[in-house]
CSV table of C-alpha atoms and ligand atoms in Angstrom, one decimal:
chain,number,residue,atom,x,y,z
A,901,MET,CA,95.8,93.2,104.7
A,902,SER,CA,95.3,90.9,107.1
A,903,VAL,CA,97.5,88.7,109.3
A,904,ASN,CA,95.0,86.7,110.4
A,905,ASN,CA,95.9,83.0,110.3
A,906,TYR,CA,98.8,83.8,107.7
A,907,GLU,CA,102.0,83.9,109.7
A,908,LYS,CA,102.9,80.5,109.4
A,909,MET,CA,103.1,80.8,105.4
A,910,TRP,CA,104.7,83.9,105.5
A,911,GLN,CA,107.6,82.1,107.9
A,912,GLU,CA,107.5,79.1,105.4
A,913,LEU,CA,108.0,81.5,102.5
A,914,GLY,CA,110.9,82.9,104.4
A,915,LEU,CA,110.0,86.6,104.8
A,916,ASP,CA,111.2,88.7,107.9
A,917,VAL,CA,107.6,88.4,109.6
A,918,ASN,CA,107.9,91.4,111.9
A,919,LEU,CA,109.4,93.7,109.4
A,920,HIS,CA,106.2,92.4,107.1
A,921,ASN,CA,103.5,93.0,109.7
A,922,GLU,CA,104.9,96.3,110.1
A,923,VAL,CA,104.4,97.1,105.9
A,924,LEU,CA,100.8,95.5,106.2
A,925,ASP,CA,100.4,97.9,109.4
A,926,TYR,CA,101.7,100.8,107.1
A,927,ILE,CA,99.6,100.0,104.2
A,928,ASN,CA,96.8,99.3,106.1
A,929,LYS,CA,96.9,102.9,107.7
A,930,GLY,CA,97.3,104.5,104.5
A,931,PHE,CA,94.1,102.5,103.0
A,932,GLN,CA,91.9,103.6,105.7
A,933,ASN,CA,93.4,107.6,105.6
A,934,THR,CA,92.4,107.6,101.9
A,935,VAL,CA,90.1,104.9,100.4
A,936,GLY,CA,88.6,103.9,103.5
A,937,LYS,CA,87.6,107.8,104.6
A,938,GLN,CA,85.4,108.0,101.7
A,939,LYS,CA,81.4,108.3,102.0
A,940,ASN,CA,78.7,106.6,100.0
A,941,ARG,CA,81.1,104.3,97.7
A,942,PRO,CA,79.3,101.3,95.7
A,943,LYS,CA,78.5,98.6,97.7
A,944,THR,CA,80.5,96.1,95.3
A,945,MET,CA,83.4,98.1,96.4
A,946,GLU,CA,83.8,95.8,99.2
A,947,TYR,CA,85.3,93.0,97.1
A,948,PHE,CA,87.6,94.8,95.2
A,949,ASP,CA,88.7,96.3,98.8
A,950,ASN,CA,89.1,92.8,100.0
A,951,VAL,CA,91.3,92.2,96.6
A,952,LEU,CA,93.9,94.5,98.1
A,953,HIS,CA,93.5,93.7,101.5
A,954,GLU,CA,94.0,89.9,100.6
A,955,SER,CA,97.1,90.5,98.6
A,956,HIS,CA,99.7,89.4,101.0
A,957,GLY,CA,97.3,86.7,102.7
A,958,GLY,CA,94.4,85.0,100.9
A,959,ARG,CA,95.7,85.6,97.3
A,960,ILE,CA,99.6,84.4,98.1
A,961,ALA,CA,97.2,81.0,99.8
A,962,GLU,CA,95.6,80.6,96.9
A,963,LEU,CA,98.7,80.7,94.9
A,964,ILE,CA,100.6,78.3,96.7
A,965,GLU,CA,97.7,76.0,96.2
A,966,GLU,CA,97.8,76.6,92.4
A,967,LYS,CA,101.7,75.8,92.4
A,968,SER,CA,101.1,72.7,94.7
A,969,LYS,CA,98.7,71.7,91.6
A,970,GLY,CA,102.2,72.1,89.3
A,971,LYS,CA,101.3,75.6,88.2
A,972,LYS,CA,104.3,78.1,88.0
A,973,ILE,CA,104.1,81.7,89.0
A,974,VAL,CA,105.5,84.4,87.0
A,975,GLY,CA,105.7,87.9,88.0
A,976,PHE,CA,105.9,91.1,85.6
A,977,PHE,CA,106.4,94.8,86.3
A,978,CYS,CA,104.8,96.2,83.5
A,979,ILE,CA,101.4,96.0,81.3
A,980,TYR,CA,103.7,95.1,78.0
A,981,VAL,CA,104.1,91.6,79.2
A,982,PRO,CA,101.0,89.8,77.8
A,983,GLU,CA,99.4,88.1,80.2
A,984,GLU,CA,97.5,86.1,77.9
A,985,VAL,CA,100.5,84.4,77.0
A,986,ILE,CA,101.6,83.3,80.3
A,987,MET,CA,97.7,82.2,81.1
A,988,ALA,CA,98.0,79.8,78.0
A,989,LEU,CA,100.5,77.5,79.3
A,990,ASP,CA,98.8,77.2,82.7
A,991,LEU,CA,101.5,79.7,84.5
A,992,VAL,CA,99.8,82.2,86.6
A,993,PRO,CA,101.1,86.0,86.1
A,994,ILE,CA,101.0,88.3,88.8
A,995,ALA,CA,102.1,92.0,88.8
A,996,LEU,CA,104.7,93.2,91.2
A,997,CYS,CA,105.2,96.6,91.2
A,998,GLY,CA,105.6,98.7,94.5
A,999,GLY,CA,103.6,101.0,95.5
A,1000,THR,CA,104.5,101.6,99.3
A,1001,ASN,CA,106.9,104.7,100.5
A,1002,PHE,CA,107.6,101.9,103.0
A,1003,SER,CA,110.2,99.8,101.5
A,1004,VAL,CA,112.1,102.7,99.8
A,1005,PRO,CA,114.8,103.1,102.3
A,1006,TYR,CA,115.7,99.3,102.0
A,1007,ALA,CA,116.1,99.9,98.1
A,1008,GLU,CA,118.2,103.0,98.8
A,1009,LYS,CA,120.8,101.1,100.6
A,1010,MET,CA,121.9,99.7,97.2
A,1011,LEU,CA,120.3,101.6,94.8
A,1012,PRO,CA,120.8,105.3,93.8
A,1013,ARG,CA,118.6,107.9,95.6
A,1014,ASP,CA,117.4,109.3,92.3
A,1015,ILE,CA,115.5,107.0,90.6
A,1016,CYS,CA,111.9,106.5,90.7
A,1017,PRO,CA,109.9,105.8,94.1
A,1018,LEU,CA,107.9,103.0,92.0
A,1019,VAL,CA,111.3,101.2,91.3
A,1020,LYS,CA,112.7,101.7,94.5
A,1021,SER,CA,109.3,100.7,96.4
A,1022,THR,CA,109.3,97.2,94.3
A,1023,LEU,CA,113.2,96.1,94.7
A,1024,GLY,CA,113.0,97.8,98.6
A,1025,LEU,CA,110.2,94.9,99.4
A,1026,ALA,CA,112.5,92.1,97.5
A,1027,PHE,CA,115.6,93.5,99.5
A,1028,SER,CA,113.8,93.3,102.9
A,1029,LYS,CA,112.0,90.2,102.6
A,1030,THR,CA,108.6,91.6,103.0
A,1031,CYS,CA,107.4,90.3,99.4
A,1032,PRO,CA,105.4,87.3,99.5
A,1033,TYR,CA,105.2,87.1,95.9
A,1034,ALA,CA,109.3,87.0,95.5
A,1035,PRO,CA,109.6,83.5,96.7
A,1036,ILE,CA,106.8,81.8,94.8
A,1037,LYS,CA,107.6,83.3,91.5
A,1038,SER,CA,109.4,81.0,88.9
A,1039,LEU,CA,110.1,83.4,86.6
A,1040,ALA,CA,110.4,87.4,86.5
A,1041,VAL,CA,109.5,89.2,83.1
A,1042,GLY,CA,111.3,92.8,82.6
A,1043,GLU,CA,111.0,94.9,79.9
A,1044,THR,CA,113.1,97.8,78.6
A,1045,THR,CA,111.0,100.8,79.1
A,1046,CYS,CA,112.9,103.4,81.2
A,1047,ASP,CA,116.4,103.2,82.3
A,1048,ALA,CA,115.8,102.6,85.9
A,1049,LYS,CA,114.1,99.4,85.4
A,1050,LYS,CA,116.2,98.2,82.8
A,1051,LYS,CA,119.5,98.2,84.5
A,1052,VAL,CA,117.5,97.2,87.6
A,1053,TRP,CA,117.0,93.8,85.8
A,1054,ASP,CA,120.6,93.3,85.2
A,1055,ILE,CA,120.5,93.4,89.1
A,1056,LEU,CA,117.7,91.2,89.6
A,1057,ALA,CA,119.1,88.8,87.1
A,1058,GLN,CA,121.9,87.5,88.8
A,1059,LYS,CA,119.6,86.1,91.6
A,1060,VAL,CA,116.3,84.9,89.9
A,1061,ASN,CA,114.7,83.2,86.8
A,1062,PHE,CA,114.9,86.5,84.7
A,1063,HIS,CA,113.5,87.1,81.4
A,1064,ILE,CA,113.9,90.4,79.7
A,1065,MET,CA,111.4,91.4,76.4
A,1066,GLU,CA,113.2,94.2,74.7
A,1067,LEU,CA,110.7,97.0,74.0
A,1068,PRO,CA,111.4,99.2,70.8
A,1069,GLN,CA,111.2,102.6,71.3
A,1070,LYS,CA,109.3,103.8,68.1
A,1071,LYS,CA,106.6,102.2,66.3
A,1072,ASN,CA,107.5,101.8,62.6
A,1073,ALA,CA,107.4,98.7,60.7
A,1074,ILE,CA,110.5,97.3,61.7
A,1075,ASP,CA,109.6,97.9,65.3
A,1076,LEU,CA,106.6,96.0,65.1
A,1077,HIS,CA,108.8,93.2,63.8
A,1078,LEU,CA,111.3,93.0,66.6
A,1079,TRP,CA,108.3,93.3,69.2
A,1080,ASP,CA,106.7,90.1,67.4
A,1081,ASN,CA,109.7,88.4,68.1
A,1082,GLU,CA,110.2,89.6,71.7
A,1083,ILE,CA,106.9,87.9,72.0
A,1084,HIS,CA,107.7,84.7,70.0
A,1085,SER,CA,110.9,84.6,72.7
A,1086,LEU,CA,108.9,85.1,75.7
A,1087,ALA,CA,106.4,82.4,74.4
A,1088,GLU,CA,109.4,80.1,73.8
A,1089,ASN,CA,111.0,80.7,77.2
A,1090,LEU,CA,107.3,80.2,78.6
A,1091,GLU,CA,107.3,77.0,77.2
A,1092,ARG,CA,110.2,75.9,78.6
A,1093,LEU,CA,109.5,76.7,81.9
A,1094,ALA,CA,106.1,75.0,81.6
A,1095,GLU,CA,107.1,72.5,79.9
A,1096,ARG,CA,104.5,72.3,77.3
A,1097,LYS,CA,103.6,73.7,73.7
A,1098,LEU,CA,101.5,76.7,73.4
A,1099,ASN,CA,98.4,75.2,71.8
A,1100,PRO,CA,96.3,77.7,69.7
A,1101,SER,CA,92.7,77.1,71.2
A,1102,VAL,CA,94.0,77.2,74.7
A,1103,LEU,CA,96.1,80.4,73.8
A,1104,LYS,CA,92.4,81.9,72.0
A,1105,GLU,CA,90.5,80.9,75.0
A,1106,LYS,CA,93.0,83.0,77.5
A,1107,ILE,CA,92.8,85.9,75.2
A,1108,GLU,CA,88.9,85.7,75.1
A,1109,ILE,CA,89.4,85.8,79.0
A,1110,MET,CA,91.7,88.9,78.8
A,1111,ASN,CA,89.6,90.4,76.1
A,1112,ASN,CA,86.6,90.2,78.5
A,1113,LYS,CA,88.2,91.7,81.4
A,1114,ARG,CA,89.1,94.5,79.3
A,1115,LYS,CA,85.7,95.0,78.0
A,1116,ALA,CA,84.2,95.3,81.5
A,1117,LEU,CA,86.9,97.6,82.5
A,1118,GLN,CA,85.7,99.6,78.9
A,1119,ARG,CA,82.6,99.9,80.4
A,1120,LEU,CA,83.1,100.8,83.8
A,1121,ALA,CA,85.5,103.9,82.4
A,1122,LYS,CA,82.2,104.8,80.0
A,1123,LEU,CA,80.0,104.4,83.1
A,1124,ARG,CA,82.3,106.9,85.7
A,1125,ILE,CA,82.0,109.8,83.1
A,1126,LYS,CA,78.4,109.6,83.4
A,1127,GLU,CA,76.3,112.8,85.2
A,1128,PRO,CA,75.9,112.4,87.9
A,1129,ILE,CA,79.5,110.4,88.6
A,1130,PRO,CA,78.6,107.5,90.1
A,1131,ILE,CA,82.0,106.2,91.6
A,1132,SER,CA,84.7,108.1,92.6
A,1133,GLY,CA,87.9,107.9,91.0
A,1134,LEU,CA,89.8,106.5,94.3
A,1135,ASP,CA,87.7,103.7,93.8
A,1136,THR,CA,88.0,103.1,90.3
A,1137,LEU,CA,91.8,103.2,90.9
A,1138,VAL,CA,91.2,99.9,93.4
A,1139,VAL,CA,89.5,98.3,90.6
A,1140,MET,CA,92.1,98.9,88.5
A,1141,GLN,CA,95.0,97.7,91.2
A,1142,ALA,CA,92.7,94.6,92.0
A,1143,ALA,CA,93.0,94.1,88.2
A,1144,LEU,CA,96.6,93.3,88.4
A,1145,ASN,CA,96.8,90.8,91.1
A,1146,ASP,CA,93.6,89.1,91.0
A,1147,GLU,CA,92.1,86.0,89.0
A,1148,PRO,CA,90.8,87.8,85.8
A,1149,VAL,CA,87.6,85.8,85.3
A,1150,ARG,CA,86.3,86.1,88.8
A,1151,PHE,CA,87.8,89.8,88.5
A,1152,THR,CA,85.7,90.3,85.9
A,1153,LYS,CA,82.2,88.9,87.4
A,1154,LYS,CA,82.5,91.4,89.7
A,1155,VAL,CA,83.4,94.4,87.6
A,1156,GLU,CA,80.4,93.6,85.4
A,1157,GLU,CA,78.1,93.5,89.1
A,1158,LEU,CA,80.1,96.7,90.0
A,1159,CYS,CA,78.9,98.3,86.5
A,1160,ASP,CA,75.5,96.9,87.0
A,1161,GLU,CA,75.2,98.7,90.7
A,1162,LEU,CA,76.6,102.2,89.0
A,1163,GLU,CA,74.1,102.2,86.0
A,1164,ASP,CA,71.3,101.9,89.3
A,1165,ARG,CA,73.2,104.7,91.0
A,1166,ILE,CA,73.3,106.7,87.7
A,1167,LYS,CA,69.3,106.2,87.6
A,1168,LYS,CA,68.7,107.0,91.0
A,1169,GLY,CA,71.4,109.7,91.0
A,1170,ILE,CA,73.7,108.7,93.6
A,1171,SER,CA,77.3,110.1,93.8
A,1172,PRO,CA,79.9,110.5,96.2
A,1173,PHE,CA,80.6,114.1,94.8
A,1174,SER,CA,78.8,117.5,94.8
A,1175,ASP,CA,77.7,119.3,91.9
A,1176,LYS,CA,79.9,121.2,92.2
A,1177,ALA,CA,82.8,119.0,92.0
A,1178,LYS,CA,85.3,119.8,89.1
A,1179,ARG,CA,85.8,116.8,86.7
A,1180,ILE,CA,89.7,115.8,86.4
A,1181,MET,CA,91.8,113.6,84.5
A,1182,VAL,CA,94.9,112.0,85.6
A,1183,SER,CA,97.5,111.6,83.0
A,1184,GLY,CA,101.0,110.1,83.4
A,1185,CYS,CA,102.7,107.8,85.8
A,1186,PRO,CA,100.8,104.9,87.0
A,1187,SER,CA,99.5,104.6,91.2
A,1188,VAL,CA,99.9,100.9,91.8
A,1189,MET,CA,98.7,98.9,94.8
A,1190,GLY,CA,99.7,100.9,98.1
A,1191,ASN,CA,99.5,104.2,96.2
A,1192,TRP,CA,96.3,106.3,96.5
A,1193,LYS,CA,98.0,110.0,97.0
A,1194,ILE,CA,97.2,111.9,93.9
A,1195,HIS,CA,93.4,110.6,93.6
A,1196,SER,CA,93.1,110.8,97.2
A,1197,LEU,CA,94.3,114.9,97.5
A,1198,ILE,CA,92.7,115.6,93.9
A,1199,GLU,CA,88.9,114.2,95.4
A,1200,THR,CA,89.6,115.9,99.2
A,1201,SER,CA,90.2,119.2,97.7
A,1202,GLY,CA,87.0,119.4,95.5
A,1203,GLY,CA,88.1,117.5,91.9
A,1204,ALA,CA,86.4,114.4,91.0
A,1205,VAL,CA,89.2,112.1,88.8
A,1206,VAL,CA,86.6,110.8,86.1
A,1207,VAL,CA,89.4,109.8,83.7
A,1208,ASP,CA,92.6,108.3,84.0
A,1209,GLU,CA,95.4,108.3,81.0
A,1210,THR,CA,97.9,105.8,82.9
A,1211,CYS,CA,98.6,102.1,83.2
A,1212,THR,CA,96.4,101.7,85.9
A,1213,GLY,CA,94.3,103.8,83.9
A,1214,VAL,CA,92.7,103.0,79.8
A,1215,LYS,CA,96.2,102.3,78.8
A,1216,TYR,CA,95.6,99.1,80.8
A,1217,PHE,CA,92.2,97.9,78.8
A,1218,LYS,CA,91.8,100.1,76.0
A,1219,ASP,CA,92.6,97.7,73.4
A,1220,LEU,CA,91.6,94.3,72.5
A,1221,VAL,CA,93.7,91.4,70.9
A,1222,ASP,CA,92.3,89.9,67.9
A,1223,THR,CA,91.0,86.8,67.6
A,1224,LYS,CA,90.6,85.9,64.0
A,1225,ALA,CA,93.9,83.6,63.4
A,1226,ASN,CA,93.8,80.0,64.0
A,1227,ASP,CA,97.3,79.0,64.5
A,1228,VAL,CA,100.4,79.9,67.8
A,1229,ASP,CA,102.0,82.4,64.9
A,1230,GLY,CA,99.1,84.7,64.3
A,1231,LEU,CA,97.4,84.4,67.5
A,1232,LEU,CA,101.0,85.9,68.9
A,1233,GLY,CA,101.2,88.6,66.0
A,1234,ALA,CA,97.6,89.4,67.4
A,1235,ILE,CA,98.9,89.8,70.6
A,1236,ALA,CA,101.9,92.1,69.2
A,1237,ASP,CA,100.0,94.2,67.6
A,1238,ARG,CA,98.0,95.0,70.5
A,1239,TYR,CA,100.8,95.5,73.0
A,1240,LEU,CA,102.7,97.8,71.2
A,1241,LYS,CA,99.2,100.2,70.9
A,1242,ILE,CA,100.1,100.9,74.6
A,1243,ASN,CA,101.6,104.6,74.7
A,1244,CYS,CA,104.0,104.5,77.2
A,1245,SER,CA,106.0,108.0,77.2
A,1246,CYS,CA,109.3,105.5,76.5
A,1247,PHE,CA,108.4,106.1,72.6
A,1248,THR,CA,109.7,108.3,70.5
A,1249,PRO,CA,107.6,109.9,68.9
A,1250,ASN,CA,104.7,109.4,70.5
A,1251,ASN,CA,102.1,111.5,68.9
A,1252,ASP,CA,99.5,108.7,69.6
A,1253,ARG,CA,99.4,109.3,73.4
A,1254,LEU,CA,99.1,113.3,72.8
A,1255,ASP,CA,95.8,112.2,70.3
A,1256,MET,CA,94.6,109.8,73.1
A,1257,ALA,CA,95.0,112.2,76.2
A,1258,ARG,CA,93.1,114.8,74.1
A,1259,SER,CA,90.3,112.4,72.9
A,1260,LEU,CA,90.0,111.3,76.6
A,1261,ALA,CA,89.6,114.7,77.8
A,1262,LYS,CA,87.1,115.7,75.7
A,1263,GLU,CA,84.8,112.3,75.6
A,1264,GLY,CA,85.4,112.6,80.0
A,1265,ASN,CA,84.2,116.3,79.6
A,1266,VAL,CA,86.8,117.3,82.3
A,1267,LYS,CA,87.6,120.6,83.3
A,1268,GLY,CA,90.9,120.1,83.7
A,1269,VAL,CA,94.0,117.8,83.9
A,1270,VAL,CA,96.3,116.9,86.8
A,1271,GLN,CA,99.9,115.3,84.9
A,1272,TYR,CA,101.2,112.6,88.1
A,1273,ILE,CA,104.4,112.6,87.1
A,1274,LEU,CA,107.0,110.2,89.7
A,1275,GLN,CA,110.4,111.9,91.3
A,1276,TYR,CA,112.9,111.0,88.5
A,1277,CYS,CA,110.6,109.5,86.0
A,1278,HIS,CA,112.6,111.5,82.8
A,1279,THR,CA,110.1,110.5,80.0
A,1280,TYR,CA,106.8,111.5,81.6
A,1281,ASN,CA,108.2,114.7,83.0
A,1282,ILE,CA,109.8,115.4,79.6
A,1283,GLU,CA,106.5,114.5,77.9
A,1284,ALA,CA,104.4,116.3,80.3
A,1285,ILE,CA,105.5,119.6,78.1
A,1286,ARG,CA,104.0,118.3,75.1
A,1287,ILE,CA,100.8,116.7,76.7
A,1288,GLU,CA,100.0,120.2,78.0
A,1289,GLY,CA,100.9,121.5,74.6
A,1290,ALA,CA,98.0,119.4,73.3
A,1291,LEU,CA,95.4,119.7,76.0
A,1292,LYS,CA,95.9,123.7,75.2
A,1293,GLN,CA,94.7,123.1,71.6
A,1294,ASP,CA,91.3,122.3,73.2
A,1295,ASN,CA,91.5,124.8,75.9
A,1296,ILE,CA,91.7,122.1,78.9
A,1297,PRO,CA,94.3,123.7,81.6
A,1298,SER,CA,96.9,121.4,83.3
A,1299,LEU,CA,98.9,120.8,86.0
A,1300,LYS,CA,102.1,118.9,86.2
A,1301,ILE,CA,102.5,117.1,89.9
A,1302,VAL,CA,106.2,115.7,90.6
A,1303,THR,CA,106.0,113.9,93.9
A,1304,ASP,CA,107.0,110.7,95.2
A,1305,TYR,CA,105.5,108.4,97.6
A,1306,SER,CA,106.4,109.9,100.9
A,1307,GLU,CA,103.8,112.6,102.9
A,1308,GLU,CA,106.1,115.0,103.0
A,1309,ASP,CA,105.0,117.4,100.2
A,1310,THR,CA,100.7,116.5,100.6
A,1311,ALA,CA,100.1,119.7,102.6
A,1312,GLN,CA,102.3,121.6,99.6
A,1313,LEU,CA,100.3,120.1,96.8
A,1314,ARG,CA,97.2,120.2,98.5
A,1315,THR,CA,97.5,123.7,97.9
A,1316,ARG,CA,98.8,124.0,94.5
A,1317,ILE,CA,95.8,121.6,93.8
A,1318,GLU,CA,93.0,123.7,95.2
A,1319,ALA,CA,94.7,127.1,93.7
A,1320,PHE,CA,94.2,124.7,90.2
A,1321,LEU,CA,90.6,123.8,90.6
A,1322,GLU,CA,89.7,127.3,91.8
A,1323,THR,CA,90.7,128.2,88.4
A,1324,LEU,CA,88.9,125.8,86.3
A,1325,LYS,CA,85.8,126.9,84.6
B,1040,SF4,S1,104.1,103.5,82.8
B,1040,SF4,FE1,105.6,102.3,80.6
B,1040,SF4,S2,107.1,101.4,81.8
B,1040,SF4,FE2,105.6,102.0,83.6
B,1040,SF4,S3,103.8,100.0,83.1
B,1040,SF4,FE3,103.3,101.7,82.0
B,1040,SF4,S4,104.2,100.5,80.0
B,1040,SF4,FE4,104.8,99.8,81.4
B,1041,SF4,S1,107.3,105.7,86.6
B,1041,SF4,FE1,108.7,105.7,84.8
B,1041,SF4,S2,110.6,106.0,85.9
B,1041,SF4,FE2,109.3,104.5,87.1
B,1041,SF4,S3,109.3,103.0,86.3
B,1041,SF4,FE3,107.3,103.7,85.6
B,1041,SF4,S4,108.5,104.3,83.2
B,1041,SF4,FE4,109.4,104.0,85.2
């Protein structure tokens, strides 16, 4: 992340500029030691690297510019929040999840230590005045997924304009009805913020923008499983992290360009991996910007991540929103349908996720699955037992890794991952 010419902007946003420079330095080193060390990367990746580097600089400057034109910024923490509804009211959605270990101690000053690092990192950035998104947003949208998030929203809502969506934890008709109401209630709150009403043709247009983004990411998912594997899992993760930060039309165009380059690499037999690399699916918790730990460990231990059954993977783009309806009510209903299909581990029962994991593993022809669990994420951790059982039906072995954002356990994890990869046929 660049510090060029941005210090004045950060000062004006009220950030602790010195500490913020330390955060950027820390994240930069993490990036260079993982993503930056790879060889034979697609050329188009330069764009996505730059999205990450500019996430506290150029992107913030862009958002400030949008604000000066009257647009408001809406932050969110989970992929259940429908970005198209935010965009349809001329508001700008931005993901606020933290992937750096640097900010964790700042959250631990206030919150219990035994909650997930993603939550602590996100809150730590805000508490330590090193998150430039915190001061520019006009509204934050949380959801009732896991307990850590649910209770943290209560604390945040005392300080910032906050909207909480109640996510049902089952997927029956009554749950869809509740979720549909929640989508409508979010839409009403956003209408108040934007001081305008949703217009069906604008909503449809924004749904198309998001659907095109999803289609481009689906194309990428199909290409990354080809032989020879044309792109690393780490690079695909960088693309996914950029997806949650970048302007969607520009982003989609760049993903299509990347896909064109990958098709060419496949034709020419260009791959960042040797033929011996073991094809792996990562399943479980998301790896948000600043966190490249598990993909880097797998791919520097002889594996190639070809599928991500995570929210920084397939869950973000697998389903499109139906655009048949011509009125706001019908389109919001289609959005509710689409978003309830995301298979987060907070659902019970969650057989759809088990089926999805099996079919993704088969489609990707993976030799093994690494279940990536962030420490204290009880739902993914416990559900790992059922995922392991489901994969066993297809004779696909899995390894469960429970870890945080720190570097302390990397040597031990590497030993476990190497041993797991060696057992794969
Ligand atoms: S894992 Fe669950 S709570 Fe986390 S971003 Fe995904 S859907 Fe949201
Ligand atoms: S990784 Fe798990 S515990 Fe952490 S925020 Fe997501 S669902 Fe909650």
